[in-house]
mmCIF file with all atom_site columns, C-alpha atoms in Angstrom:
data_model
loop_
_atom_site.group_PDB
_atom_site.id
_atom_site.type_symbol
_atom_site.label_atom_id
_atom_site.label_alt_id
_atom_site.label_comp_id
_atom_site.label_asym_id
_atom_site.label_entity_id
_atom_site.label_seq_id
_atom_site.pdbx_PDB_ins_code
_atom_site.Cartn_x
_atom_site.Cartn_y
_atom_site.Cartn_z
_atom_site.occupancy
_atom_site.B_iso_or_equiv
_atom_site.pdbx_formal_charge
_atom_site.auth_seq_id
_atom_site.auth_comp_id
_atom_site.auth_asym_id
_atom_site.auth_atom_id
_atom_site.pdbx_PDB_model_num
ATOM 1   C CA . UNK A 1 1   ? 9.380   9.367   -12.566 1.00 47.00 ? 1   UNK A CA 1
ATOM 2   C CA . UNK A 1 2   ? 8.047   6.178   -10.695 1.00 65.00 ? 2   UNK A CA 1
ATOM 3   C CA . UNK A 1 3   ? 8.797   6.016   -6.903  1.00 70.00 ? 3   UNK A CA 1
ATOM 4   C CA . UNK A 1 4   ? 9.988   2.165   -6.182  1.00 86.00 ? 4   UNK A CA 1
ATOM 5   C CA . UNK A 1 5   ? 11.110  1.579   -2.569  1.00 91.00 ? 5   UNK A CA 1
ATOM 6   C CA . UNK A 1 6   ? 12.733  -1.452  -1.627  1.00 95.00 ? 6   UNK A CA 1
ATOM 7   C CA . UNK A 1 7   ? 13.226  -3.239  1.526   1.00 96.00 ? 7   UNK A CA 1
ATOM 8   C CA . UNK A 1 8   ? 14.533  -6.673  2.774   1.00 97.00 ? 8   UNK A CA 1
ATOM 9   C CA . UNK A 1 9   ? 12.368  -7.333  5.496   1.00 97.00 ? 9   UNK A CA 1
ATOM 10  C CA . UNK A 1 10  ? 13.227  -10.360 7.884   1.00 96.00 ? 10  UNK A CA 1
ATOM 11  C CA . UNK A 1 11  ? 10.042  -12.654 7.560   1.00 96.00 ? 11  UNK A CA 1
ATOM 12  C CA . UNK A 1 12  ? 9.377   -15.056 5.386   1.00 96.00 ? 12  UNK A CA 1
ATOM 13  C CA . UNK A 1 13  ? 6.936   -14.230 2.476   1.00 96.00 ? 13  UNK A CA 1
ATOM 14  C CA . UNK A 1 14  ? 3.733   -15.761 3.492   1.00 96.00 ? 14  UNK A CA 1
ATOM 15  C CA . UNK A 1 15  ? 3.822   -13.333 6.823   1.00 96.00 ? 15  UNK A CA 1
ATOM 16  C CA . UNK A 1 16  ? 4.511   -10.175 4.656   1.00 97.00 ? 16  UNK A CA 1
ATOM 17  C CA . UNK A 1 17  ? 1.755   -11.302 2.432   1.00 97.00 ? 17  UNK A CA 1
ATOM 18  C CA . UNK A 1 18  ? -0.727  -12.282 5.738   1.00 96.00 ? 18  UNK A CA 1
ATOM 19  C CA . UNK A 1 19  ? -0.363  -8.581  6.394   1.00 97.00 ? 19  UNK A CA 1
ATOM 20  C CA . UNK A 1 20  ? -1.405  -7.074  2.547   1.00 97.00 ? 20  UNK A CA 1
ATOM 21  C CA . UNK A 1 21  ? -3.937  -9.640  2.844   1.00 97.00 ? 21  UNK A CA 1
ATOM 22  C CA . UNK A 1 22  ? -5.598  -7.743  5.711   1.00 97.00 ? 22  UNK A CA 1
ATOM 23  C CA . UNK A 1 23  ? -7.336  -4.734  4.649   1.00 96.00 ? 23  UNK A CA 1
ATOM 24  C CA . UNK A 1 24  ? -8.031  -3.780  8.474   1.00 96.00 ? 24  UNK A CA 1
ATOM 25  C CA . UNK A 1 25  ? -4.475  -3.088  9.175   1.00 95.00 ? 25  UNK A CA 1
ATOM 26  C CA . UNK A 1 26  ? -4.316  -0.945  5.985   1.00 94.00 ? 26  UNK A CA 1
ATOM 27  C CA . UNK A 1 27  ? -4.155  2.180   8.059   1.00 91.00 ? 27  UNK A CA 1
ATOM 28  C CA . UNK A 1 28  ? -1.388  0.921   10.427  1.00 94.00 ? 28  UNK A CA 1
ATOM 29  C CA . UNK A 1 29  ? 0.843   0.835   7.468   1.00 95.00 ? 29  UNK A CA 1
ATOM 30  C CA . UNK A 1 30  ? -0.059  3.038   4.844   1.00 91.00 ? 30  UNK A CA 1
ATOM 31  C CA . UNK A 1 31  ? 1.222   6.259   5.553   1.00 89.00 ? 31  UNK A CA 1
ATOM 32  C CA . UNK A 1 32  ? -1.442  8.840   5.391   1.00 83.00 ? 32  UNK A CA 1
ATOM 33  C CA . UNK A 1 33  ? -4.030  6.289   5.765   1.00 86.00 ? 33  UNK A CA 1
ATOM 34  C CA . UNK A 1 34  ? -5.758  7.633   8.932   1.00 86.00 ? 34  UNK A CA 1
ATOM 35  C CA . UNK A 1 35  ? -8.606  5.061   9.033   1.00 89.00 ? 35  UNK A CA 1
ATOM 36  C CA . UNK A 1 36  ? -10.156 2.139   7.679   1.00 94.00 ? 36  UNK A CA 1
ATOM 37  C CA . UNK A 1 37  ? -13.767 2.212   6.960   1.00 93.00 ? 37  UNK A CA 1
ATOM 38  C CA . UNK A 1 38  ? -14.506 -0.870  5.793   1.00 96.00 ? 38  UNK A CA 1
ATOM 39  C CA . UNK A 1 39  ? -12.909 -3.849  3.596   1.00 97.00 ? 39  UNK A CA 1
ATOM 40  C CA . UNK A 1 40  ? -14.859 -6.204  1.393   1.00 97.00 ? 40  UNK A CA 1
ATOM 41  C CA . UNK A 1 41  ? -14.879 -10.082 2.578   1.00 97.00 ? 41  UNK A CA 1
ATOM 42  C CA . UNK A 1 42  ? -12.959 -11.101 -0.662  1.00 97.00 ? 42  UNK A CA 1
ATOM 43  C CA . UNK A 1 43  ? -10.324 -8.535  -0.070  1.00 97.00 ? 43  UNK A CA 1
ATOM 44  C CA . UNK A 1 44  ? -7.585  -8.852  -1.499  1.00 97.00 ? 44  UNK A CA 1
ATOM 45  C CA . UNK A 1 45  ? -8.941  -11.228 -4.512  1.00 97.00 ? 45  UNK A CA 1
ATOM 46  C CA . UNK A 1 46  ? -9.318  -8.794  -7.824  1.00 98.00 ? 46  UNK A CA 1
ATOM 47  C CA . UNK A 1 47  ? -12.241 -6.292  -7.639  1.00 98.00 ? 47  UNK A CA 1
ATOM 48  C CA . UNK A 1 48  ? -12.261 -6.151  -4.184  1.00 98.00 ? 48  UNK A CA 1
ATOM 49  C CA . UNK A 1 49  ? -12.142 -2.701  -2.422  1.00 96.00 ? 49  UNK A CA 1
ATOM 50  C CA . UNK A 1 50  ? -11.026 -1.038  0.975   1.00 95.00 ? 50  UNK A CA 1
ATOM 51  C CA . UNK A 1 51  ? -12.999 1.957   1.933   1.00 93.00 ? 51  UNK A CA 1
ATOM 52  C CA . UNK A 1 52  ? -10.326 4.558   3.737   1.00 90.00 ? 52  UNK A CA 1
ATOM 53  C CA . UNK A 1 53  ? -9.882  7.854   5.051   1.00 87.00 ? 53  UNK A CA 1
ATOM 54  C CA . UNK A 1 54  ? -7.144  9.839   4.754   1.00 80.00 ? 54  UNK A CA 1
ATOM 55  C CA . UNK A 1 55  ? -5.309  13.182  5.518   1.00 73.00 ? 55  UNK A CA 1
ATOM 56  C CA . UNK A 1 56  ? -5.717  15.226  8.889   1.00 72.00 ? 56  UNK A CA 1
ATOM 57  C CA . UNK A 1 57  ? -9.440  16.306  10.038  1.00 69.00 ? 57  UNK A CA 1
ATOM 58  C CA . UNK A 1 58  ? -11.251 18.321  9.153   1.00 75.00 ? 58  UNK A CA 1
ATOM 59  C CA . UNK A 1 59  ? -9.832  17.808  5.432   1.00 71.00 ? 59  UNK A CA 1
ATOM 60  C CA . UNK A 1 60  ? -10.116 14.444  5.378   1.00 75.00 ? 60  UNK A CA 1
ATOM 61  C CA . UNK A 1 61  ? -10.661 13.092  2.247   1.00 77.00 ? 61  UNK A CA 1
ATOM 62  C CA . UNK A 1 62  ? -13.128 9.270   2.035   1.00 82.00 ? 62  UNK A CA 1
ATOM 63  C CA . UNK A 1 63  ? -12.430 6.933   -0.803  1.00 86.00 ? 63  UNK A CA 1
ATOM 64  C CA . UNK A 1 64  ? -11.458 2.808   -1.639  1.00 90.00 ? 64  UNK A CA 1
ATOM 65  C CA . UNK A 1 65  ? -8.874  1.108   -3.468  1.00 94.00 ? 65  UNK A CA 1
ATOM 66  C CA . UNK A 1 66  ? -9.536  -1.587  -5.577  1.00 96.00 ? 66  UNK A CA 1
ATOM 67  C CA . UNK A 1 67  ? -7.626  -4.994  -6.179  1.00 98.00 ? 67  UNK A CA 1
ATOM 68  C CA . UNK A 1 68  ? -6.516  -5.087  -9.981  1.00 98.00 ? 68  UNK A CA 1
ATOM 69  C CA . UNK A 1 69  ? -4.520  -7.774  -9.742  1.00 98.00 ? 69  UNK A CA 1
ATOM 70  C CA . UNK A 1 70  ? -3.293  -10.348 -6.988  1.00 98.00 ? 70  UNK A CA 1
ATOM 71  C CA . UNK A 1 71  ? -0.693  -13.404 -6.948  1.00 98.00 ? 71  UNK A CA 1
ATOM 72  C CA . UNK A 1 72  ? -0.213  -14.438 -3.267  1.00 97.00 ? 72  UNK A CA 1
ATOM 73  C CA . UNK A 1 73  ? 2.147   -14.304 -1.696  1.00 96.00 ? 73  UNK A CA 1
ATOM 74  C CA . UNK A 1 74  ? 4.486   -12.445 -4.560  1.00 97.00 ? 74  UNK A CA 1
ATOM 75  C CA . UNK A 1 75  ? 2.275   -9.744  -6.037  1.00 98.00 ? 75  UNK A CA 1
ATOM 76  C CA . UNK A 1 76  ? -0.345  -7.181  -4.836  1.00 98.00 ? 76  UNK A CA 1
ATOM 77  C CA . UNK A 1 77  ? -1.562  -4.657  -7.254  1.00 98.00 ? 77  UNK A CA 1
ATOM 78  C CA . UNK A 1 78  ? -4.185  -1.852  -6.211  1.00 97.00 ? 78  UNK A CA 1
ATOM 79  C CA . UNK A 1 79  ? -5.979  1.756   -7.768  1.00 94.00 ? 79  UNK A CA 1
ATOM 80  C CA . UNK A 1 80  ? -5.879  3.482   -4.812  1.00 89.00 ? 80  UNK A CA 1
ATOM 81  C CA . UNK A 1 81  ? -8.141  6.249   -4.348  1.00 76.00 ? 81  UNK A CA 1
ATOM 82  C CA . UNK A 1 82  ? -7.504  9.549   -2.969  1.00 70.00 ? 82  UNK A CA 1
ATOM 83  C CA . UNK A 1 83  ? -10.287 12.422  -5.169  1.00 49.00 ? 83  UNK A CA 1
ATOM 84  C CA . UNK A 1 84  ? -10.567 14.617  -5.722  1.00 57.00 ? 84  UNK A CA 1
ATOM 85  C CA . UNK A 1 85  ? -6.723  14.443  -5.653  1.00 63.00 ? 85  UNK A CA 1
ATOM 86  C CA . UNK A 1 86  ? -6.529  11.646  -7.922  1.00 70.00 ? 86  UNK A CA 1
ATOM 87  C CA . UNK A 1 87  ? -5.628  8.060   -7.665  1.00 84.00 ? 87  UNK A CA 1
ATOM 88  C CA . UNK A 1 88  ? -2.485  5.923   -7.941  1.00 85.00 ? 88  UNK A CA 1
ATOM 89  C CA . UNK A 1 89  ? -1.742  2.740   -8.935  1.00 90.00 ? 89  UNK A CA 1
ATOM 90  C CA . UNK A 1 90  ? 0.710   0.939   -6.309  1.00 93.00 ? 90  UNK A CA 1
ATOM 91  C CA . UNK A 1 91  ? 2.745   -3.005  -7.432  1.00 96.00 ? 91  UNK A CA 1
ATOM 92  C CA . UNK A 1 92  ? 3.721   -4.436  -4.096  1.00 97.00 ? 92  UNK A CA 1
ATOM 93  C CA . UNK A 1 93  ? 6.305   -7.053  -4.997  1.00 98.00 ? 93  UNK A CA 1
ATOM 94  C CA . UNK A 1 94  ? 7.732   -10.026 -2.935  1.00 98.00 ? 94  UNK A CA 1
ATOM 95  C CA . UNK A 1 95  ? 10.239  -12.517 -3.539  1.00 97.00 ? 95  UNK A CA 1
ATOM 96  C CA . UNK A 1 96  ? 12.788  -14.906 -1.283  1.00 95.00 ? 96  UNK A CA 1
ATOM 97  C CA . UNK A 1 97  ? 15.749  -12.825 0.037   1.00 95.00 ? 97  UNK A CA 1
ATOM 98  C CA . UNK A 1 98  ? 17.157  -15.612 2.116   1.00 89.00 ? 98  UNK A CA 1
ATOM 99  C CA . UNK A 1 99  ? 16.167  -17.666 4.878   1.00 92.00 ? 99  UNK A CA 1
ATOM 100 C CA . UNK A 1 100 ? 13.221  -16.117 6.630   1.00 93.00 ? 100 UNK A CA 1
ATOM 101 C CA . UNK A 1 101 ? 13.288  -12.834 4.568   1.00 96.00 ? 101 UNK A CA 1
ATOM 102 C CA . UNK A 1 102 ? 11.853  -11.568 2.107   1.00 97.00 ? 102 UNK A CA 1
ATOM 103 C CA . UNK A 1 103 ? 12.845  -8.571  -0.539  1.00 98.00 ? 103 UNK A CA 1
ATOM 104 C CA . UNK A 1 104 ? 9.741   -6.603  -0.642  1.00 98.00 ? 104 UNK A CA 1
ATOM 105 C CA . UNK A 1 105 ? 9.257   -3.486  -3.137  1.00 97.00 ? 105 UNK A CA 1
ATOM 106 C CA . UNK A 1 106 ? 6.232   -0.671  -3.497  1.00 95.00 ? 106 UNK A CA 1
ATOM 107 C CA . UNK A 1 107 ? 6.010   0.991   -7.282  1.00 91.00 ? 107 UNK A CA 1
ATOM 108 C CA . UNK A 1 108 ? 4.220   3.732   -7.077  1.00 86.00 ? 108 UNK A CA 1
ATOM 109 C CA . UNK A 1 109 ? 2.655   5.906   -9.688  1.00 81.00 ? 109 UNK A CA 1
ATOM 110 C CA . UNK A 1 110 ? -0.205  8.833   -10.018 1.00 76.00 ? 110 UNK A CA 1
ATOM 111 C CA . UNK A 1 111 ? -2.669  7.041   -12.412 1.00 72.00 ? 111 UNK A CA 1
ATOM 112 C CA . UNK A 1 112 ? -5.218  10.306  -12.592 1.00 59.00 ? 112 UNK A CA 1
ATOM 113 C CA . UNK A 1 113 ? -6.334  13.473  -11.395 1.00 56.00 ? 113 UNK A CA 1
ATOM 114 C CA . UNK A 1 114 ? -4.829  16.456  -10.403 1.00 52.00 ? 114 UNK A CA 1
ATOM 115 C CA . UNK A 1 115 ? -1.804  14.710  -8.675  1.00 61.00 ? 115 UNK A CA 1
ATOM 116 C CA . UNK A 1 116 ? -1.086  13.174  -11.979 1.00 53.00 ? 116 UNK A CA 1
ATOM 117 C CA . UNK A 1 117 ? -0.804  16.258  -13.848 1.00 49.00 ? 117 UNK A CA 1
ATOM 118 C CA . UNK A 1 118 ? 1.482   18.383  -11.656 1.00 59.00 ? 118 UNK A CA 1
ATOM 119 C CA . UNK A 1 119 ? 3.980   15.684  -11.472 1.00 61.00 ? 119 UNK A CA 1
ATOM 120 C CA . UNK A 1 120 ? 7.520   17.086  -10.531 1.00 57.00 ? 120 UNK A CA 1
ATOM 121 C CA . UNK A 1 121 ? 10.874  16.316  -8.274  1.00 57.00 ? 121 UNK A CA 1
ATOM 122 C CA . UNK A 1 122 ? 9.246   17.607  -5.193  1.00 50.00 ? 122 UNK A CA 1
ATOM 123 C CA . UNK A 1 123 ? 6.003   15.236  -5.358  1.00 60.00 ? 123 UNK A CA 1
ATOM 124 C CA . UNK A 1 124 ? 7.973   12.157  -6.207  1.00 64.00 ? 124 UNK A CA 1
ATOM 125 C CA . UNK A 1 125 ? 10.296  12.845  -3.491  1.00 63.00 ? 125 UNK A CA 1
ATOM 126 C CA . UNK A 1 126 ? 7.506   13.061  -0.756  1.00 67.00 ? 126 UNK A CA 1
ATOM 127 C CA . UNK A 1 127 ? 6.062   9.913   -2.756  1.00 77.00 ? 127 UNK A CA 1
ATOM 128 C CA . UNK A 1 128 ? 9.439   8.120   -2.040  1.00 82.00 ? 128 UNK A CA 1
ATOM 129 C CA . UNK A 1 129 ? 9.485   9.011   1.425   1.00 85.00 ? 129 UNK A CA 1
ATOM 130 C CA . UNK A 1 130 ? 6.240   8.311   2.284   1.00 83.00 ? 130 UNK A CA 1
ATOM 131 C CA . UNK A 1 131 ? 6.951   4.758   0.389   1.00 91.00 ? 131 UNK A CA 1
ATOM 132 C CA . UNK A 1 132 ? 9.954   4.200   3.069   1.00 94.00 ? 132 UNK A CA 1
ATOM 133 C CA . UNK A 1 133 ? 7.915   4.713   6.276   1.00 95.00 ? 133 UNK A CA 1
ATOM 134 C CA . UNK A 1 134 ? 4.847   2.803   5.045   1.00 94.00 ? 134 UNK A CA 1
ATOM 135 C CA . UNK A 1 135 ? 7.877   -0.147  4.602   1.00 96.00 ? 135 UNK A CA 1
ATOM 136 C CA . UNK A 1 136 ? 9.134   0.269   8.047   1.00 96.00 ? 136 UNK A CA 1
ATOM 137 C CA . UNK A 1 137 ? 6.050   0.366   9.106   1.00 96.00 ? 137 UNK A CA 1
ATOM 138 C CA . UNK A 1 138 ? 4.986   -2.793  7.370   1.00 97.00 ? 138 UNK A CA 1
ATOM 139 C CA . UNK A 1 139 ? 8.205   -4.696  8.391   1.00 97.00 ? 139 UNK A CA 1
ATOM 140 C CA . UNK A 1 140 ? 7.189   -3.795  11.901  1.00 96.00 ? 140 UNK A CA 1
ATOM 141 C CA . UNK A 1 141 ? 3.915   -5.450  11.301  1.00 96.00 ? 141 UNK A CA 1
ATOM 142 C CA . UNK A 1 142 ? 5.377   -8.801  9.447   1.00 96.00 ? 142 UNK A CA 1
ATOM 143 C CA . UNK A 1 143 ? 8.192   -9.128  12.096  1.00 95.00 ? 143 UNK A CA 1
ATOM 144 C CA . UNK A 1 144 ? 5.546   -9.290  15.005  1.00 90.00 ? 144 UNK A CA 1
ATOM 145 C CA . UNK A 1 145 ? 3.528   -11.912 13.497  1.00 74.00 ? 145 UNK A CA 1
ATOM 146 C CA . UNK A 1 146 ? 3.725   -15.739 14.095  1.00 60.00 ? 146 UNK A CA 1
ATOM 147 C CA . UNK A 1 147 ? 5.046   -17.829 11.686  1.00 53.00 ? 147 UNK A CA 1
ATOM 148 C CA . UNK A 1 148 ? 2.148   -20.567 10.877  1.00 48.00 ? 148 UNK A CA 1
ATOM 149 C CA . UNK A 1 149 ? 5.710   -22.899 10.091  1.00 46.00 ? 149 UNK A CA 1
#
């Protein structure tokens, strides 16, 4: 099972995508994301990497996510890192939802590791969860920002 979460969120699709485009504000979004350590200056072109931390202290765990594929301002695509847990691979989708919204969607699957091979109910129910907050969360952040129309 794949968690996809889906949420209109009123902005238009270049503010949505303004926010994905800035790796800083990664860990104002991404739930579980505690802190980010550094972003490369092509992020979010293919290749490019965020270096985060996440979980509680003192368990913290330090690793990046990596661009594999990116079609502003409809489609983000990123390994995310989280070993020696594993990693995931996570489609951010966008596309017109009316005027000054925009339908956004997170697909979200354990690529690797550990977290990939005990795969059940529970864990893709936290996954979905954790998928709706870090949508709130990001419609927060889109809703808040200027418009450059």
């Amino acid at each position: 099972m794949v968690a996809i979460v889906e949420k209109v969120i009123g902005a238009p699709a270049e503010q949505v995508w303004a926010v994905l485009a800035d790796g800083w504000t990664y860990s104002d979004w991404v739930v579980g994301t505690v802190h980010v350590r550094d972003v490369d200056d092509t992020w979010p072109r293919v290749g490019s990497q965020l270096h985060h931390k996440a979980g509680p202290w003192p368990v913290s765990l330090h690793d990046s996510s990596t661009v594999l594929a990116c079609e502003p301002p409809r489609r983000l695509v990123i390994r995310a890192g989280l070993w020696p847990a594993g990693e995931a691979i996570v489609v951010f989708t966008l596309e017109p939802a009316g005027p000054g919204s925009t339908w956004v969607s997170i697909d979200e699957d354990f690529a690797a590791g550990p977290l990939h091979w005990v795969r059940n109910k529970v864990n893709d129910l936290v996954l979905h969860q954790r998928n709706r907050e870090t949508l709130t969360r990001l419609a927060d952040i889109a809703t808040r920002q200027k418009s450059d129309a």
